[in-house]
């Protein structure tokens, strides 16, 4: 039979992948050991060596989440999959969910939850700020949700949401607490068990510096109990915690094929987690916070203004107000074109209003902070030659 | 604050990835060019180089699916994601879906569709056989579905479902046709446009020999129209064809961030597709069919019995009845342990009843057919020394 659609010429050309410095809100640059691991041969999804790597990842993620939860595993999807899976497993039609809004990720969670048939309510922080415990308490009392969703680090605003005390509040209101730590884990303390957080997920491609496409997640016993008491099946087979958890050997039952996991991504994630465990959580957090401080000093020294309030700043993603008369897109494009350095614009509620500079994983070093400051300064100067940098900026 | 969960010792050990010959139903071994590509640096999800690679993949998949569909893109998930996304986008609560059952994948599709709230009906082929056009026609007339789901190659049974004529039948019944080509694409002809197939997806890790974790999918104009006429939002943000399609630049609208795609998997898939385009569809299919013939001859020559009927055999996955008195698991384990060669057992309806040998991508060569036959023979002999191979088997 005749083939009507012919093979595209473009695929005769070689693959082109430049080596950039990824100082946006993620992905970050991966460690050479992570990249090397991903060229290893493919393994089957139930081979003992694959299961061993999955077990290593579970153990490492329990450390990084600070949890003893049996139901700690990964989803074969981007970080969005973590948001989908926590909401999909813990909500049924008509359930009330309260979303703490500190930026774009609250909007995204609200969209997903409403698609799953939940009754969605929002509690909004003021611009550039986190929610206070009092605001959360009041909203819990008003809406009586069965699930509260919070984003620890909202990468669109650079706001860090405090979590201490929220778990206890949720228990008092018979409410489960889901926390998105995609952009924050490793950049701020996180204690899943001590803080009584019921479900969490993170991003592989942020502080961990693994490839995107595989998403660590953990559910505690309260979340598993809620799942067991569901009146209806979870709407999505692919996110069903019992099925994925059985494949990951989380519930003491035989491993059952659920989907074909990407051995390549497992290798990369395993090596990234091994590097993080070797460095230790306190060192990683201190490194990110020291670098963030250095970045703030540099930016403020240039006369720029930060978007997030000082007490609510996320170390991993810094949001900088776009100065009047500066075209953010031109600045970003100049940095990329001239230096292969990524400096991002805003997202969702901050689109057009801020620049975003990420300090994550391999990129959280004083050298890279200085590099991105120099590139940023040069890019602004190039786009707006008369931009009035503060006098003391020359000290940099 | 004190860290109560300590870093696991096991992550101090090096990553261990043996190099196996993957002659099961997938994943298959990847070409060295594919593996090498995956150690390239990470790129951002909206970088022009990433978008270029995505465009290359779209063009290549249009050739491999034989379609001009604008809505040809990938999901950031395993092959199961393709099944989820086709059903999720094209079904609403109460819609009637008819599932053609030739093995495990019909059961899986039925599970997913019922979770999405559809009214699920099955038309079952007899064991080891495909459905006839007459059987499909009768079932369409009986159930009046809005969607028909077929698996072109069911990897659990090794059955190839014929597709010619089904598209026209579906149009006559105002029904959309979804086809799963995860295990079949490249092993049997497939002409999406000519055969009037409305939605299709395939597996990256089968004939293509790319890593798992990224799933090519295509919807035609009828499927897109059905989507547009939905009364309710698609239940899963992550699978929403308009959103993913916009990110992939399918609908002529600006590219919008939907999720963080795995550049690593894009590199691997792009290179695998480039290799397939260079070889051409007719050559790939002929190679797989020639190898399958050689495998059948070898197996029959050993006195073994094939599970799928001769006229309905899938070239990429061959199912062999487990001979009486032979412990399939021991055979499979012996092959893996002694030779690092994967020979699988059954799945779903064929569990415990068959062996499955895959010939996919790099593994569809006469040398590898001979290798797997020799290993299989040796493994059976080792597990059951008195097994009566047919006399002429010695010719092999």
mmCIF file of C-alpha atoms in Angstrom, chain B residues 31-388:
data_model
loop_
_atom_site.group_PDB
_atom_site.id
_atom_site.type_symbol
_atom_site.label_atom_id
_atom_site.label_comp_id
_atom_site.label_asym_id
_atom_site.label_seq_id
_atom_site.Cartn_x
_atom_site.Cartn_y
_atom_site.Cartn_z
ATOM 1 C CA UNK B 31 20.117 2.176 19.679
ATOM 2 C CA UNK B 32 23.440 3.597 20.970
ATOM 3 C CA UNK B 33 22.582 6.904 19.284
ATOM 4 C CA UNK B 34 19.394 7.084 21.365
ATOM 5 C CA UNK B 35 21.242 6.319 24.602
ATOM 6 C CA UNK B 36 23.985 8.820 23.838
ATOM 7 C CA UNK B 37 21.426 11.554 23.146
ATOM 8 C CA UNK B 38 19.946 11.168 26.601
ATOM 9 C CA UNK B 39 23.135 12.261 28.330
ATOM 10 C CA UNK B 40 22.930 15.682 26.649
ATOM 11 C CA UNK B 41 22.341 18.702 28.884
ATOM 12 C CA UNK B 42 18.837 19.485 30.122
ATOM 13 C CA UNK B 43 16.931 22.185 28.217
ATOM 14 C CA UNK B 44 13.996 24.302 29.357
ATOM 15 C CA UNK B 45 10.492 23.366 28.252
ATOM 16 C CA UNK B 46 9.990 26.522 26.172
ATOM 17 C CA UNK B 47 13.485 27.008 24.781
ATOM 18 C CA UNK B 48 13.527 27.333 20.989
ATOM 19 C CA UNK B 49 15.801 24.288 20.692
ATOM 20 C CA UNK B 50 13.276 22.242 22.668
ATOM 21 C CA UNK B 51 10.402 23.464 20.511
ATOM 22 C CA UNK B 52 12.432 22.571 17.420
ATOM 23 C CA UNK B 53 12.928 19.014 18.696
ATOM 24 C CA UNK B 54 9.198 18.794 19.429
ATOM 25 C CA UNK B 55 8.476 19.947 15.863
ATOM 26 C CA UNK B 56 10.846 17.285 14.520
ATOM 27 C CA UNK B 57 9.004 14.662 16.559
ATOM 28 C CA UNK B 58 5.607 15.845 15.304
ATOM 29 C CA UNK B 59 6.792 15.641 11.694
ATOM 30 C CA UNK B 60 8.302 12.205 12.224
ATOM 31 C CA UNK B 61 5.218 10.854 13.965
ATOM 32 C CA UNK B 62 2.958 12.140 11.180
ATOM 33 C CA UNK B 63 5.010 9.991 8.830
ATOM 34 C CA UNK B 64 4.974 6.957 11.129
ATOM 35 C CA UNK B 65 1.220 7.252 11.772
ATOM 36 C CA UNK B 66 0.653 8.173 8.081
ATOM 37 C CA UNK B 67 -1.413 11.197 8.933
ATOM 38 C CA UNK B 68 -1.584 14.896 8.232
ATOM 39 C CA UNK B 69 -3.353 15.592 11.529
ATOM 40 C CA UNK B 70 -2.403 18.910 13.084
ATOM 41 C CA UNK B 71 -3.101 17.444 16.531
ATOM 42 C CA UNK B 72 -0.118 15.088 16.535
ATOM 43 C CA UNK B 73 2.011 15.430 19.661
ATOM 44 C CA UNK B 74 3.250 13.513 22.711
ATOM 45 C CA UNK B 75 2.086 12.992 26.257
ATOM 46 C CA UNK B 76 4.618 13.092 29.075
ATOM 47 C CA UNK B 77 3.623 9.679 30.390
ATOM 48 C CA UNK B 78 3.984 5.993 29.565
ATOM 49 C CA UNK B 79 1.845 4.319 26.891
ATOM 50 C CA UNK B 80 -0.967 4.044 29.437
ATOM 51 C CA UNK B 81 -1.162 7.828 29.191
ATOM 52 C CA UNK B 82 -2.175 7.472 25.548
ATOM 53 C CA UNK B 83 -5.053 5.226 26.518
ATOM 54 C CA UNK B 84 -6.068 7.634 29.294
ATOM 55 C CA UNK B 85 -5.901 10.690 27.050
ATOM 56 C CA UNK B 86 -7.842 9.287 24.103
ATOM 57 C CA UNK B 87 -10.656 8.035 26.361
ATOM 58 C CA UNK B 88 -10.637 11.063 28.661
ATOM 59 C CA UNK B 89 -10.843 13.588 25.811
ATOM 60 C CA UNK B 90 -13.474 11.773 23.765
ATOM 61 C CA UNK B 91 -15.838 10.496 26.471
ATOM 62 C CA UNK B 92 -18.245 12.235 28.824
ATOM 63 C CA UNK B 93 -20.371 10.805 31.621
ATOM 64 C CA UNK B 94 -22.827 8.268 30.279
ATOM 65 C CA UNK B 95 -21.330 8.049 26.781
ATOM 66 C CA UNK B 96 -21.422 4.554 25.357
ATOM 67 C CA UNK B 97 -18.019 3.116 24.519
ATOM 68 C CA UNK B 98 -17.511 -0.210 22.785
ATOM 69 C CA UNK B 99 -14.254 -2.006 23.478
ATOM 70 C CA UNK B 100 -12.942 -4.633 21.108
ATOM 71 C CA UNK B 101 -11.364 -7.264 23.330
ATOM 72 C CA UNK B 102 -8.475 -9.303 21.987
ATOM 73 C CA UNK B 103 -6.587 -9.470 25.282
ATOM 74 C CA UNK B 104 -5.479 -7.584 28.367
ATOM 75 C CA UNK B 105 -5.535 -4.120 26.790
ATOM 76 C CA UNK B 106 -9.260 -4.313 26.201
ATOM 77 C CA UNK B 107 -9.736 -4.940 29.919
ATOM 78 C CA UNK B 108 -7.483 -2.017 30.774
ATOM 79 C CA UNK B 109 -9.352 0.346 28.440
ATOM 80 C CA UNK B 110 -12.664 -0.797 29.946
ATOM 81 C CA UNK B 111 -11.382 -0.045 33.447
ATOM 82 C CA UNK B 112 -10.218 3.433 32.447
ATOM 83 C CA UNK B 113 -13.374 4.289 30.510
ATOM 84 C CA UNK B 114 -15.638 3.229 33.367
ATOM 85 C CA UNK B 115 -13.638 5.400 35.781
ATOM 86 C CA UNK B 116 -14.345 8.321 33.440
ATOM 87 C CA UNK B 117 -18.057 7.606 33.799
ATOM 88 C CA UNK B 118 -18.674 5.965 30.420
ATOM 89 C CA UNK B 119 -21.161 3.177 29.752
ATOM 90 C CA UNK B 120 -18.777 0.391 28.750
ATOM 91 C CA UNK B 121 -19.597 -2.523 26.455
ATOM 92 C CA UNK B 122 -17.272 -5.226 25.183
ATOM 93 C CA UNK B 123 -17.119 -7.245 22.017
ATOM 94 C CA UNK B 124 -14.859 -10.222 22.613
ATOM 95 C CA UNK B 125 -12.808 -12.092 20.050
ATOM 96 C CA UNK B 126 -12.325 -15.791 20.577
ATOM 97 C CA UNK B 127 -9.069 -16.762 22.251
ATOM 98 C CA UNK B 128 -6.003 -16.149 20.081
ATOM 99 C CA UNK B 129 -8.066 -14.482 17.358
ATOM 100 C CA UNK B 130 -8.905 -11.012 16.103
ATOM 101 C CA UNK B 131 -12.421 -9.668 15.675
ATOM 102 C CA UNK B 132 -13.917 -9.946 12.210
ATOM 103 C CA UNK B 133 -15.431 -6.951 10.477
ATOM 104 C CA UNK B 134 -18.817 -8.669 10.742
ATOM 105 C CA UNK B 135 -18.451 -9.049 14.518
ATOM 106 C CA UNK B 136 -17.519 -5.400 14.851
ATOM 107 C CA UNK B 137 -20.435 -4.327 12.665
ATOM 108 C CA UNK B 138 -22.912 -6.356 14.703
ATOM 109 C CA UNK B 139 -21.585 -4.916 17.960
ATOM 110 C CA UNK B 140 -21.799 -1.361 16.619
ATOM 111 C CA UNK B 141 -25.404 -1.972 15.630
ATOM 112 C CA UNK B 142 -26.236 -3.483 19.010
ATOM 113 C CA UNK B 143 -24.548 -0.963 21.293
ATOM 114 C CA UNK B 144 -24.603 2.242 19.205
ATOM 115 C CA UNK B 145 -21.432 3.527 20.876
ATOM 116 C CA UNK B 146 -20.050 7.021 20.461
ATOM 117 C CA UNK B 147 -16.526 5.586 20.638
ATOM 118 C CA UNK B 148 -15.043 2.261 19.511
ATOM 119 C CA UNK B 149 -11.701 1.276 21.040
ATOM 120 C CA UNK B 150 -9.480 -1.311 19.349
ATOM 121 C CA UNK B 151 -5.992 -2.586 20.083
ATOM 122 C CA UNK B 152 -4.109 -3.169 16.842
ATOM 123 C CA UNK B 153 -1.553 -5.413 18.498
ATOM 124 C CA UNK B 154 -2.442 -6.892 21.867
ATOM 125 C CA UNK B 155 0.855 -7.715 23.545
ATOM 126 C CA UNK B 156 -0.795 -10.083 26.042
ATOM 127 C CA UNK B 157 -2.082 -12.467 23.375
ATOM 128 C CA UNK B 158 0.093 -11.629 20.374
ATOM 129 C CA UNK B 159 -3.050 -10.990 18.336
ATOM 130 C CA UNK B 160 -3.071 -8.498 15.455
ATOM 131 C CA UNK B 161 -6.451 -6.823 14.960
ATOM 132 C CA UNK B 162 -7.279 -5.968 11.336
ATOM 133 C CA UNK B 163 -8.321 -2.337 10.883
ATOM 134 C CA UNK B 164 -9.203 -1.952 7.214
ATOM 135 C CA UNK B 165 -12.872 -1.183 6.824
ATOM 136 C CA UNK B 166 -13.460 -0.420 10.509
ATOM 137 C CA UNK B 167 -13.115 3.341 10.064
ATOM 138 C CA UNK B 168 -15.825 3.416 7.405
ATOM 139 C CA UNK B 169 -18.114 1.332 9.615
ATOM 140 C CA UNK B 170 -17.569 3.746 12.488
ATOM 141 C CA UNK B 171 -18.395 6.763 10.327
ATOM 142 C CA UNK B 172 -21.565 5.078 9.184
ATOM 143 C CA UNK B 173 -22.500 4.685 12.867
ATOM 144 C CA UNK B 174 -21.403 8.204 13.912
ATOM 145 C CA UNK B 175 -18.809 6.659 16.164
ATOM 146 C CA UNK B 176 -15.194 7.671 16.757
ATOM 147 C CA UNK B 177 -12.475 5.057 16.346
ATOM 148 C CA UNK B 178 -9.576 4.951 18.828
ATOM 149 C CA UNK B 179 -6.719 2.564 18.056
ATOM 150 C CA UNK B 180 -3.939 1.498 20.426
ATOM 151 C CA UNK B 181 -0.789 0.826 18.377
ATOM 152 C CA UNK B 182 1.580 0.641 21.353
ATOM 153 C CA UNK B 183 2.946 -2.784 20.465
ATOM 154 C CA UNK B 184 2.142 -2.878 16.757
ATOM 155 C CA UNK B 185 3.394 0.311 15.084
ATOM 156 C CA UNK B 186 6.286 -0.602 12.805
ATOM 157 C CA UNK B 187 5.438 -4.296 13.006
ATOM 158 C CA UNK B 188 2.304 -4.077 10.871
ATOM 159 C CA UNK B 189 1.032 -1.520 8.338
ATOM 160 C CA UNK B 190 -0.849 1.412 9.811
ATOM 161 C CA UNK B 191 -2.501 4.171 7.769
ATOM 162 C CA UNK B 192 -4.288 6.558 10.072
ATOM 163 C CA UNK B 193 -5.777 8.881 7.458
ATOM 164 C CA UNK B 194 -6.584 6.303 4.812
ATOM 165 C CA UNK B 195 -8.171 3.984 7.348
ATOM 166 C CA UNK B 196 -10.186 6.841 8.853
ATOM 167 C CA UNK B 197 -8.910 6.345 12.379
ATOM 168 C CA UNK B 198 -9.866 9.212 14.668
ATOM 169 C CA UNK B 199 -7.383 8.841 17.514
ATOM 170 C CA UNK B 200 -4.228 6.803 17.920
ATOM 171 C CA UNK B 201 -1.255 6.473 20.244
ATOM 172 C CA UNK B 202 1.814 4.288 20.293
ATOM 173 C CA UNK B 203 4.613 3.207 22.607
ATOM 174 C CA UNK B 204 8.007 4.862 22.428
ATOM 175 C CA UNK B 205 9.816 1.843 23.853
ATOM 176 C CA UNK B 206 8.693 -0.856 21.426
ATOM 177 C CA UNK B 207 9.584 -0.826 17.709
ATOM 178 C CA UNK B 208 10.809 2.763 17.974
ATOM 179 C CA UNK B 209 13.367 1.735 20.591
ATOM 180 C CA UNK B 210 13.164 5.035 22.444
ATOM 181 C CA UNK B 211 12.946 5.239 26.233
ATOM 182 C CA UNK B 212 9.526 4.747 27.819
ATOM 183 C CA UNK B 213 7.883 7.759 29.452
ATOM 184 C CA UNK B 214 6.810 9.762 26.407
ATOM 185 C CA UNK B 215 3.865 8.740 24.254
ATOM 186 C CA UNK B 216 3.097 9.860 20.691
ATOM 187 C CA UNK B 217 -0.592 10.505 20.042
ATOM 188 C CA UNK B 218 -2.699 11.910 17.208
ATOM 189 C CA UNK B 219 -6.292 13.119 16.893
ATOM 190 C CA UNK B 220 -7.975 13.889 13.575
ATOM 191 C CA UNK B 221 -10.455 16.692 12.856
ATOM 192 C CA UNK B 222 -13.444 14.526 13.828
ATOM 193 C CA UNK B 223 -11.906 13.863 17.234
ATOM 194 C CA UNK B 224 -11.056 17.536 17.686
ATOM 195 C CA UNK B 225 -14.629 18.456 16.727
ATOM 196 C CA UNK B 226 -16.001 15.989 19.265
ATOM 197 C CA UNK B 227 -13.753 17.564 21.884
ATOM 198 C CA UNK B 228 -15.033 21.028 20.992
ATOM 199 C CA UNK B 229 -18.648 19.904 21.362
ATOM 200 C CA UNK B 230 -18.130 18.545 24.892
ATOM 201 C CA UNK B 231 -20.695 19.660 27.450
ATOM 202 C CA UNK B 232 -18.183 19.289 30.275
ATOM 203 C CA UNK B 233 -14.499 19.995 30.718
ATOM 204 C CA UNK B 234 -12.108 17.112 30.189
ATOM 205 C CA UNK B 235 -11.705 15.617 33.671
ATOM 206 C CA UNK B 236 -7.923 15.653 33.684
ATOM 207 C CA UNK B 237 -5.918 18.801 33.047
ATOM 208 C CA UNK B 238 -2.807 16.721 32.309
ATOM 209 C CA UNK B 239 -4.507 14.865 29.421
ATOM 210 C CA UNK B 240 -6.496 17.793 27.996
ATOM 211 C CA UNK B 241 -5.794 17.713 24.255
ATOM 212 C CA UNK B 242 -6.348 21.430 23.702
ATOM 213 C CA UNK B 243 -3.875 22.368 26.426
ATOM 214 C CA UNK B 244 -1.199 19.807 25.558
ATOM 215 C CA UNK B 245 -1.769 20.480 21.869
ATOM 216 C CA UNK B 246 -1.277 24.213 22.376
ATOM 217 C CA UNK B 247 1.990 23.560 24.162
ATOM 218 C CA UNK B 248 3.049 21.426 21.196
ATOM 219 C CA UNK B 249 1.988 24.189 18.774
ATOM 220 C CA UNK B 250 -0.668 22.056 17.077
ATOM 221 C CA UNK B 251 -3.523 24.506 16.696
ATOM 222 C CA UNK B 252 -1.828 27.602 15.297
ATOM 223 C CA UNK B 253 -2.158 29.428 18.615
ATOM 224 C CA UNK B 254 0.786 30.726 20.669
ATOM 225 C CA UNK B 255 2.711 28.070 22.565
ATOM 226 C CA UNK B 256 1.568 28.037 26.151
ATOM 227 C CA UNK B 257 3.267 26.325 29.055
ATOM 228 C CA UNK B 258 1.290 23.240 30.032
ATOM 229 C CA UNK B 259 3.789 21.133 31.979
ATOM 230 C CA UNK B 260 7.550 20.724 32.183
ATOM 231 C CA UNK B 261 8.432 18.277 29.442
ATOM 232 C CA UNK B 262 11.413 15.979 29.858
ATOM 233 C CA UNK B 263 14.021 17.216 27.409
ATOM 234 C CA UNK B 264 15.952 13.985 28.025
ATOM 235 C CA UNK B 265 13.082 11.857 26.736
ATOM 236 C CA UNK B 266 12.555 14.217 23.804
ATOM 237 C CA UNK B 267 16.194 13.717 22.766
ATOM 238 C CA UNK B 268 15.888 9.947 22.907
ATOM 239 C CA UNK B 269 12.569 9.870 21.077
ATOM 240 C CA UNK B 270 13.742 12.323 18.419
ATOM 241 C CA UNK B 271 16.777 10.196 17.622
ATOM 242 C CA UNK B 272 14.738 6.987 17.581
ATOM 243 C CA UNK B 273 12.235 8.558 15.178
ATOM 244 C CA UNK B 274 15.078 9.861 12.999
ATOM 245 C CA UNK B 275 16.456 6.319 12.744
ATOM 246 C CA UNK B 276 13.002 4.989 11.838
ATOM 247 C CA UNK B 277 12.477 7.656 9.180
ATOM 248 C CA UNK B 278 15.885 6.909 7.688
ATOM 249 C CA UNK B 279 15.065 3.219 7.476
ATOM 250 C CA UNK B 280 11.514 3.856 6.110
ATOM 251 C CA UNK B 281 8.245 2.256 7.165
ATOM 252 C CA UNK B 282 8.166 -0.497 4.512
ATOM 253 C CA UNK B 283 11.682 -1.667 5.449
ATOM 254 C CA UNK B 284 10.929 -1.650 9.156
ATOM 255 C CA UNK B 285 7.754 -3.657 8.698
ATOM 256 C CA UNK B 286 9.425 -6.130 6.339
ATOM 257 C CA UNK B 287 12.287 -6.598 8.793
ATOM 258 C CA UNK B 288 9.907 -7.316 11.660
ATOM 259 C CA UNK B 289 7.774 -9.655 9.596
ATOM 260 C CA UNK B 290 10.789 -11.560 8.240
ATOM 261 C CA UNK B 291 12.130 -11.966 11.754
ATOM 262 C CA UNK B 292 8.753 -13.100 13.047
ATOM 263 C CA UNK B 293 8.597 -15.733 10.309
ATOM 264 C CA UNK B 294 12.060 -16.951 11.280
ATOM 265 C CA UNK B 295 11.008 -17.069 14.927
ATOM 266 C CA UNK B 296 7.783 -18.992 14.176
ATOM 267 C CA UNK B 297 9.744 -21.507 12.100
ATOM 268 C CA UNK B 298 12.230 -21.992 14.889
ATOM 269 C CA UNK B 299 9.575 -22.392 17.572
ATOM 270 C CA UNK B 300 7.416 -24.745 15.529
ATOM 271 C CA UNK B 301 10.560 -26.652 14.639
ATOM 272 C CA UNK B 302 11.139 -27.197 18.353
ATOM 273 C CA UNK B 303 7.667 -28.692 18.615
ATOM 274 C CA UNK B 304 6.191 -25.695 20.406
ATOM 275 C CA UNK B 305 2.712 -24.359 19.771
ATOM 276 C CA UNK B 306 1.855 -20.738 19.062
ATOM 277 C CA UNK B 307 -1.070 -19.145 20.889
ATOM 278 C CA UNK B 308 -2.320 -16.718 18.244
ATOM 279 C CA UNK B 309 -4.050 -18.046 15.150
ATOM 280 C CA UNK B 310 -1.843 -18.013 12.079
ATOM 281 C CA UNK B 311 -3.832 -15.320 10.232
ATOM 282 C CA UNK B 312 -3.972 -13.035 13.292
ATOM 283 C CA UNK B 313 -0.363 -13.015 14.457
ATOM 284 C CA UNK B 314 1.381 -9.855 15.564
ATOM 285 C CA UNK B 315 4.973 -9.772 14.270
ATOM 286 C CA UNK B 316 6.322 -7.859 17.252
ATOM 287 C CA UNK B 317 5.109 -10.113 20.080
ATOM 288 C CA UNK B 318 4.921 -13.868 19.700
ATOM 289 C CA UNK B 319 2.962 -15.889 22.237
ATOM 290 C CA UNK B 320 3.967 -19.507 22.768
ATOM 291 C CA UNK B 321 1.840 -21.937 24.758
ATOM 292 C CA UNK B 322 3.647 -23.145 27.863
ATOM 293 C CA UNK B 323 4.115 -26.884 27.248
ATOM 294 C CA UNK B 324 2.604 -29.211 29.819
ATOM 295 C CA UNK B 325 4.939 -29.869 32.723
ATOM 296 C CA UNK B 326 7.156 -26.863 32.017
ATOM 297 C CA UNK B 327 7.418 -24.167 34.685
ATOM 298 C CA UNK B 328 7.354 -20.935 32.667
ATOM 299 C CA UNK B 329 8.775 -18.835 35.479
ATOM 300 C CA UNK B 330 11.804 -21.082 35.860
ATOM 301 C CA UNK B 331 12.431 -20.928 32.115
ATOM 302 C CA UNK B 332 12.206 -17.156 32.110
ATOM 303 C CA UNK B 333 14.443 -16.841 35.157
ATOM 304 C CA UNK B 334 17.009 -19.249 33.725
ATOM 305 C CA UNK B 335 17.224 -17.245 30.496
ATOM 306 C CA UNK B 336 17.709 -14.028 32.404
ATOM 307 C CA UNK B 337 20.131 -15.371 34.971
ATOM 308 C CA UNK B 338 22.275 -17.415 32.630
ATOM 309 C CA UNK B 339 22.221 -15.264 29.507
ATOM 310 C CA UNK B 340 20.811 -11.858 30.493
ATOM 311 C CA UNK B 341 18.123 -12.495 27.878
ATOM 312 C CA UNK B 342 14.535 -11.507 28.623
ATOM 313 C CA UNK B 343 11.802 -13.986 27.706
ATOM 314 C CA UNK B 344 8.493 -13.083 29.359
ATOM 315 C CA UNK B 345 5.498 -14.935 30.702
ATOM 316 C CA UNK B 346 1.883 -14.074 29.929
ATOM 317 C CA UNK B 347 -0.163 -11.083 31.056
ATOM 318 C CA UNK B 348 -3.803 -10.809 32.099
ATOM 319 C CA UNK B 349 -5.796 -13.491 30.261
ATOM 320 C CA UNK B 350 -2.617 -15.305 29.187
ATOM 321 C CA UNK B 351 -0.821 -15.222 32.563
ATOM 322 C CA UNK B 352 0.717 -18.618 33.243
ATOM 323 C CA UNK B 353 -0.388 -19.891 29.830
ATOM 324 C CA UNK B 354 2.154 -18.453 27.435
ATOM 325 C CA UNK B 355 5.679 -17.245 26.948
ATOM 326 C CA UNK B 356 6.052 -13.949 25.148
ATOM 327 C CA UNK B 357 8.987 -13.197 22.881
ATOM 328 C CA UNK B 358 9.288 -9.703 21.496
ATOM 329 C CA UNK B 359 11.012 -8.694 18.267
ATOM 330 C CA UNK B 360 11.110 -4.950 18.300
ATOM 331 C CA UNK B 361 13.310 -2.266 16.849
ATOM 332 C CA UNK B 362 17.004 -3.058 17.288
ATOM 333 C CA UNK B 363 16.099 -6.590 18.331
ATOM 334 C CA UNK B 364 14.380 -7.522 15.072
ATOM 335 C CA UNK B 365 17.422 -9.070 13.380
ATOM 336 C CA UNK B 366 17.993 -12.653 12.325
ATOM 337 C CA UNK B 367 20.974 -12.871 14.698
ATOM 338 C CA UNK B 368 18.826 -11.957 17.679
ATOM 339 C CA UNK B 369 16.050 -14.303 16.593
ATOM 340 C CA UNK B 370 18.584 -17.131 16.493
ATOM 341 C CA UNK B 371 19.985 -16.031 19.826
ATOM 342 C CA UNK B 372 16.632 -15.998 21.587
ATOM 343 C CA UNK B 373 15.693 -19.367 20.068
ATOM 344 C CA UNK B 374 18.923 -20.896 21.306
ATOM 345 C CA UNK B 375 18.499 -19.409 24.784
ATOM 346 C CA UNK B 376 14.839 -20.448 24.941
ATOM 347 C CA UNK B 377 15.679 -24.005 23.927
ATOM 348 C CA UNK B 378 18.491 -24.186 26.426
ATOM 349 C CA UNK B 379 16.317 -22.773 29.202
ATOM 350 C CA UNK B 380 13.514 -25.273 28.601
ATOM 351 C CA UNK B 381 16.039 -28.100 28.482
ATOM 352 C CA UNK B 382 17.608 -26.980 31.716
ATOM 353 C CA UNK B 383 14.276 -26.672 33.528
ATOM 354 C CA UNK B 384 12.818 -29.873 32.066
ATOM 355 C CA UNK B 385 15.659 -32.098 30.846
ATOM 356 C CA UNK B 386 13.263 -34.712 29.444
ATOM 357 C CA UNK B 387 11.326 -32.206 27.343
ATOM 358 C CA UNK B 388 10.607 -33.790 23.973
#
